[in-house]
Amino acid sequence: MESRPHVLLVEDRSDLAAMYLLAFDIAGFETRVAVTGAEAVLIAESGWPQLMVLDLQLPDLDGFAVCDAMRRRGILTPVIFLSITDDGATIRRAMSIGAVDYLVKPRVKPADVVWRIKQHLEDSAA
């Protein structure tokens, strides 16, 4: 039996997490949710996720700190930022610290996020 892609969703708002979890489940992903940056780093250290969808604004660490902590530990898990923040400087900063994509909510629909995840999983497998 082929395993489902492992996606870590880092989102502290339970309503948004539920919406994305449903879309990710329909897409065939095995998804875990982290509600804090510290929890996200711990899960990433375990080697479980094949890709992380990371909110920028979290209750403890911001998404930049999470991504930076992962990269400093040698964790190269692809990261897609999913944030309400849409200014160019923030997007450039996210990409410069190792994000593979930056999507702006609520403009992006869950189906589009799923499509982007699939694209990046294919790219990382190649």
JSON list of C-alpha atoms in Angstrom, two decimals:
[
{"chain": "A", "resi": 1, "resn": "MET", "atom": "CA", "xyz": [0.00, 0.00, 0.00]},
{"chain": "A", "resi": 2, "resn": "GLU", "atom": "CA", "xyz": [1.36, 3.40, -0.99]},
{"chain": "A", "resi": 3, "resn": "SER", "atom": "CA", "xyz": [1.72, 5.85, 1.87]},
{"chain": "A", "resi": 4, "resn": "ARG", "atom": "CA", "xyz": [-0.05, 9.17, 1.80]},
{"chain": "A", "resi": 5, "resn": "PRO", "atom": "CA", "xyz": [2.07, 12.33, 1.65]},
{"chain": "A", "resi": 6, "resn": "HIS", "atom": "CA", "xyz": [2.77, 13.73, 5.13]},
{"chain": "A", "resi": 7, "resn": "VAL", "atom": "CA", "xyz": [1.83, 17.40, 5.44]},
{"chain": "A", "resi": 8, "resn": "LEU", "atom": "CA", "xyz": [2.26, 19.46, 8.59]},
{"chain": "A", "resi": 9, "resn": "LEU", "atom": "CA", "xyz": [-0.21, 22.33, 8.86]},
{"chain": "A", "resi": 10, "resn": "VAL", "atom": "CA", "xyz": [0.93, 25.04, 11.27]},
{"chain": "A", "resi": 11, "resn": "GLU", "atom": "CA", "xyz": [-2.15, 27.13, 12.03]},
{"chain": "A", "resi": 12, "resn": "ASP", "atom": "CA", "xyz": [-3.37, 28.46, 15.37]},
{"chain": "A", "resi": 13, "resn": "ARG", "atom": "CA", "xyz": [-6.90, 29.31, 14.26]},
{"chain": "A", "resi": 14, "resn": "SER", "atom": "CA", "xyz": [-9.04, 26.19, 14.69]},
{"chain": "A", "resi": 15, "resn": "ASP", "atom": "CA", "xyz": [-11.61, 27.27, 12.08]},
{"chain": "A", "resi": 16, "resn": "LEU", "atom": "CA", "xyz": [-8.96, 27.66, 9.38]},
{"chain": "A", "resi": 17, "resn": "ALA", "atom": "CA", "xyz": [-7.18, 24.48, 10.44]},
{"chain": "A", "resi": 18, "resn": "ALA", "atom": "CA", "xyz": [-10.44, 22.52, 10.14]},
{"chain": "A", "resi": 19, "resn": "MET", "atom": "CA", "xyz": [-11.09, 23.91, 6.66]},
{"chain": "A", "resi": 20, "resn": "TYR", "atom": "CA", "xyz": [-7.60, 23.03, 5.40]},
{"chain": "A", "resi": 21, "resn": "LEU", "atom": "CA", "xyz": [-7.64, 19.63, 7.12]},
{"chain": "A", "resi": 22, "resn": "LEU", "atom": "CA", "xyz": [-10.78, 18.72, 5.22]},
{"chain": "A", "resi": 23, "resn": "ALA", "atom": "CA", "xyz": [-9.27, 19.80, 1.90]},
{"chain": "A", "resi": 24, "resn": "PHE", "atom": "CA", "xyz": [-6.00, 17.99, 2.63]},
{"chain": "A", "resi": 25, "resn": "ASP", "atom": "CA", "xyz": [-7.83, 14.81, 3.64]},
{"chain": "A", "resi": 26, "resn": "ILE", "atom": "CA", "xyz": [-9.89, 14.85, 0.43]},
{"chain": "A", "resi": 27, "resn": "ALA", "atom": "CA", "xyz": [-6.63, 15.30, -1.50]},
{"chain": "A", "resi": 28, "resn": "GLY", "atom": "CA", "xyz": [-5.20, 12.19, 0.16]},
{"chain": "A", "resi": 29, "resn": "PHE", "atom": "CA", "xyz": [-2.67, 13.80, 2.48]},
{"chain": "A", "resi": 30, "resn": "GLU", "atom": "CA", "xyz": [-1.94, 12.53, 5.96]},
{"chain": "A", "resi": 31, "resn": "THR", "atom": "CA", "xyz": [-1.99, 15.76, 7.93]},
{"chain": "A", "resi": 32, "resn": "ARG", "atom": "CA", "xyz": [-0.97, 16.80, 11.41]},
{"chain": "A", "resi": 33, "resn": "VAL", "atom": "CA", "xyz": [-1.71, 20.20, 12.89]},
{"chain": "A", "resi": 34, "resn": "ALA", "atom": "CA", "xyz": [0.64, 22.25, 15.06]},
{"chain": "A", "resi": 35, "resn": "VAL", "atom": "CA", "xyz": [-0.81, 25.31, 16.76]},
{"chain": "A", "resi": 36, "resn": "THR", "atom": "CA", "xyz": [2.50, 26.81, 17.90]},
{"chain": "A", "resi": 37, "resn": "GLY", "atom": "CA", "xyz": [5.85, 27.37, 16.30]},
{"chain": "A", "resi": 38, "resn": "ALA", "atom": "CA", "xyz": [7.63, 25.32, 18.95]},
{"chain": "A", "resi": 39, "resn": "GLU", "atom": "CA", "xyz": [5.36, 22.36, 18.24]},
{"chain": "A", "resi": 40, "resn": "ALA", "atom": "CA", "xyz": [6.03, 22.73, 14.51]},
{"chain": "A", "resi": 41, "resn": "VAL", "atom": "CA", "xyz": [9.80, 22.62, 15.03]},
{"chain": "A", "resi": 42, "resn": "LEU", "atom": "CA", "xyz": [9.50, 19.50, 17.21]},
{"chain": "A", "resi": 43, "resn": "ILE", "atom": "CA", "xyz": [7.43, 17.69, 14.58]},
{"chain": "A", "resi": 44, "resn": "ALA", "atom": "CA", "xyz": [9.82, 18.79, 11.83]},
{"chain": "A", "resi": 45, "resn": "GLU", "atom": "CA", "xyz": [12.76, 17.47, 13.87]},
{"chain": "A", "resi": 46, "resn": "SER", "atom": "CA", "xyz": [11.08, 14.06, 13.95]},
{"chain": "A", "resi": 47, "resn": "GLY", "atom": "CA", "xyz": [11.43, 13.87, 10.17]},
{"chain": "A", "resi": 48, "resn": "TRP", "atom": "CA", "xyz": [7.72, 13.17, 9.74]},
{"chain": "A", "resi": 49, "resn": "PRO", "atom": "CA", "xyz": [6.52, 15.91, 7.40]},
{"chain": "A", "resi": 50, "resn": "GLN", "atom": "CA", "xyz": [7.35, 15.85, 3.74]},
{"chain": "A", "resi": 51, "resn": "LEU", "atom": "CA", "xyz": [6.06, 19.42, 3.47]},
{"chain": "A", "resi": 52, "resn": "MET", "atom": "CA", "xyz": [4.99, 22.14, 5.90]},
{"chain": "A", "resi": 53, "resn": "VAL", "atom": "CA", "xyz": [2.23, 24.71, 5.39]},
{"chain": "A", "resi": 54, "resn": "LEU", "atom": "CA", "xyz": [3.21, 27.47, 7.79]},
{"chain": "A", "resi": 55, "resn": "ASP", "atom": "CA", "xyz": [1.25, 30.46, 9.04]},
{"chain": "A", "resi": 56, "resn": "LEU", "atom": "CA", "xyz": [3.35, 33.56, 9.64]},
{"chain": "A", "resi": 57, "resn": "GLN", "atom": "CA", "xyz": [1.56, 34.77, 12.77]},
{"chain": "A", "resi": 58, "resn": "LEU", "atom": "CA", "xyz": [1.63, 32.23, 15.59]},
{"chain": "A", "resi": 59, "resn": "PRO", "atom": "CA", "xyz": [1.16, 32.66, 19.34]},
{"chain": "A", "resi": 60, "resn": "ASP", "atom": "CA", "xyz": [4.80, 31.97, 20.27]},
{"chain": "A", "resi": 61, "resn": "LEU", "atom": "CA", "xyz": [7.28, 32.04, 17.38]},
{"chain": "A", "resi": 62, "resn": "ASP", "atom": "CA", "xyz": [6.49, 33.66, 14.08]},
{"chain": "A", "resi": 63, "resn": "GLY", "atom": "CA", "xyz": [6.79, 31.65, 10.89]},
{"chain": "A", "resi": 64, "resn": "PHE", "atom": "CA", "xyz": [10.16, 33.21, 10.11]},
{"chain": "A", "resi": 65, "resn": "ALA", "atom": "CA", "xyz": [11.56, 31.94, 13.41]},
{"chain": "A", "resi": 66, "resn": "VAL", "atom": "CA", "xyz": [10.13, 28.47, 12.76]},
{"chain": "A", "resi": 67, "resn": "CYS", "atom": "CA", "xyz": [11.66, 28.27, 9.29]},
{"chain": "A", "resi": 68, "resn": "ASP", "atom": "CA", "xyz": [14.98, 29.68, 10.54]},
{"chain": "A", "resi": 69, "resn": "ALA", "atom": "CA", "xyz": [15.11, 27.19, 13.44]},
{"chain": "A", "resi": 70, "resn": "MET", "atom": "CA", "xyz": [14.49, 24.33, 11.04]},
{"chain": "A", "resi": 71, "resn": "ARG", "atom": "CA", "xyz": [17.16, 25.43, 8.59]},
{"chain": "A", "resi": 72, "resn": "ARG", "atom": "CA", "xyz": [19.72, 25.95, 11.39]},
{"chain": "A", "resi": 73, "resn": "ARG", "atom": "CA", "xyz": [19.08, 22.32, 12.44]},
{"chain": "A", "resi": 74, "resn": "GLY", "atom": "CA", "xyz": [19.61, 21.12, 8.87]},
{"chain": "A", "resi": 75, "resn": "ILE", "atom": "CA", "xyz": [15.92, 20.37, 8.30]},
{"chain": "A", "resi": 76, "resn": "LEU", "atom": "CA", "xyz": [15.20, 20.99, 4.62]},
{"chain": "A", "resi": 77, "resn": "THR", "atom": "CA", "xyz": [11.48, 20.19, 4.62]},
{"chain": "A", "resi": 78, "resn": "PRO", "atom": "CA", "xyz": [9.79, 22.32, 1.94]},
{"chain": "A", "resi": 79, "resn": "VAL", "atom": "CA", "xyz": [7.83, 25.18, 3.52]},
{"chain": "A", "resi": 80, "resn": "ILE", "atom": "CA", "xyz": [4.84, 26.95, 2.02]},
{"chain": "A", "resi": 81, "resn": "PHE", "atom": "CA", "xyz": [3.95, 30.10, 3.91]},
{"chain": "A", "resi": 82, "resn": "LEU", "atom": "CA", "xyz": [0.20, 30.72, 4.14]},
{"chain": "A", "resi": 83, "resn": "SER", "atom": "CA", "xyz": [-0.45, 34.12, 5.65]},
{"chain": "A", "resi": 84, "resn": "ILE", "atom": "CA", "xyz": [-2.75, 37.11, 5.62]},
{"chain": "A", "resi": 85, "resn": "THR", "atom": "CA", "xyz": [0.34, 39.34, 5.31]},
{"chain": "A", "resi": 86, "resn": "ASP", "atom": "CA", "xyz": [0.80, 40.24, 1.66]},
{"chain": "A", "resi": 87, "resn": "ASP", "atom": "CA", "xyz": [3.45, 42.96, 1.45]},
{"chain": "A", "resi": 88, "resn": "GLY", "atom": "CA", "xyz": [6.39, 42.42, -0.87]},
{"chain": "A", "resi": 89, "resn": "ALA", "atom": "CA", "xyz": [9.08, 42.73, 1.80]},
{"chain": "A", "resi": 90, "resn": "THR", "atom": "CA", "xyz": [7.50, 39.97, 3.88]},
{"chain": "A", "resi": 91, "resn": "ILE", "atom": "CA", "xyz": [7.14, 37.68, 0.87]},
{"chain": "A", "resi": 92, "resn": "ARG", "atom": "CA", "xyz": [10.75, 38.30, -0.18]},
{"chain": "A", "resi": 93, "resn": "ARG", "atom": "CA", "xyz": [11.96, 37.62, 3.37]},
{"chain": "A", "resi": 94, "resn": "ALA", "atom": "CA", "xyz": [10.05, 34.32, 3.48]},
{"chain": "A", "resi": 95, "resn": "MET", "atom": "CA", "xyz": [11.52, 33.21, 0.19]},
{"chain": "A", "resi": 96, "resn": "SER", "atom": "CA", "xyz": [15.03, 34.29, 1.20]},
{"chain": "A", "resi": 97, "resn": "ILE", "atom": "CA", "xyz": [14.98, 32.09, 4.31]},
{"chain": "A", "resi": 98, "resn": "GLY", "atom": "CA", "xyz": [14.05, 29.00, 2.37]},
{"chain": "A", "resi": 99, "resn": "ALA", "atom": "CA", "xyz": [10.31, 28.94, 1.68]},
{"chain": "A", "resi": 100, "resn": "VAL", "atom": "CA", "xyz": [9.32, 27.26, -1.58]},
{"chain": "A", "resi": 101, "resn": "ASP", "atom": "CA", "xyz": [6.11, 29.27, -1.89]},
{"chain": "A", "resi": 102, "resn": "TYR", "atom": "CA", "xyz": [4.09, 32.06, -0.28]},
{"chain": "A", "resi": 103, "resn": "LEU", "atom": "CA", "xyz": [0.30, 32.10, -0.49]},
{"chain": "A", "resi": 104, "resn": "VAL", "atom": "CA", "xyz": [-1.99, 34.85, 0.78]},
{"chain": "A", "resi": 105, "resn": "LYS", "atom": "CA", "xyz": [-5.16, 33.95, 2.67]},
{"chain": "A", "resi": 106, "resn": "PRO", "atom": "CA", "xyz": [-8.03, 34.47, 2.27]},
{"chain": "A", "resi": 107, "resn": "ARG", "atom": "CA", "xyz": [-7.35, 35.14, -1.44]},
{"chain": "A", "resi": 108, "resn": "VAL", "atom": "CA", "xyz": [-6.16, 31.60, -2.06]},
{"chain": "A", "resi": 109, "resn": "LYS", "atom": "CA", "xyz": [-8.71, 28.80, -1.92]},
{"chain": "A", "resi": 110, "resn": "PRO", "atom": "CA", "xyz": [-8.02, 25.47, -0.18]},
{"chain": "A", "resi": 111, "resn": "ALA", "atom": "CA", "xyz": [-8.07, 23.68, -3.56]},
{"chain": "A", "resi": 112, "resn": "ASP", "atom": "CA", "xyz": [-5.30, 25.99, -4.78]},
{"chain": "A", "resi": 113, "resn": "VAL", "atom": "CA", "xyz": [-3.24, 25.25, -1.67]},
{"chain": "A", "resi": 114, "resn": "VAL", "atom": "CA", "xyz": [-3.69, 21.53, -2.34]},
{"chain": "A", "resi": 115, "resn": "TRP", "atom": "CA", "xyz": [-2.52, 22.01, -5.93]},
{"chain": "A", "resi": 116, "resn": "ARG", "atom": "CA", "xyz": [0.58, 23.90, -4.77]},
{"chain": "A", "resi": 117, "resn": "ILE", "atom": "CA", "xyz": [1.38, 21.21, -2.19]},
{"chain": "A", "resi": 118, "resn": "LYS", "atom": "CA", "xyz": [1.16, 18.52, -4.87]},
{"chain": "A", "resi": 119, "resn": "GLN", "atom": "CA", "xyz": [3.44, 20.53, -7.17]},
{"chain": "A", "resi": 120, "resn": "HIS", "atom": "CA", "xyz": [6.07, 21.04, -4.47]},
{"chain": "A", "resi": 121, "resn": "LEU", "atom": "CA", "xyz": [5.91, 17.40, -3.36]},
{"chain": "A", "resi": 122, "resn": "GLU", "atom": "CA", "xyz": [6.54, 16.35, -6.96]},
{"chain": "A", "resi": 123, "resn": "ASP", "atom": "CA", "xyz": [9.42, 18.84, -7.23]},
{"chain": "A", "resi": 124, "resn": "SER", "atom": "CA", "xyz": [11.04, 17.60, -4.02]},
{"chain": "A", "resi": 125, "resn": "ALA", "atom": "CA", "xyz": [10.69, 13.97, -5.12]},
{"chain": "A", "resi": 126, "resn": "ALA", "atom": "CA", "xyz": [12.42, 14.65, -8.45]}
]
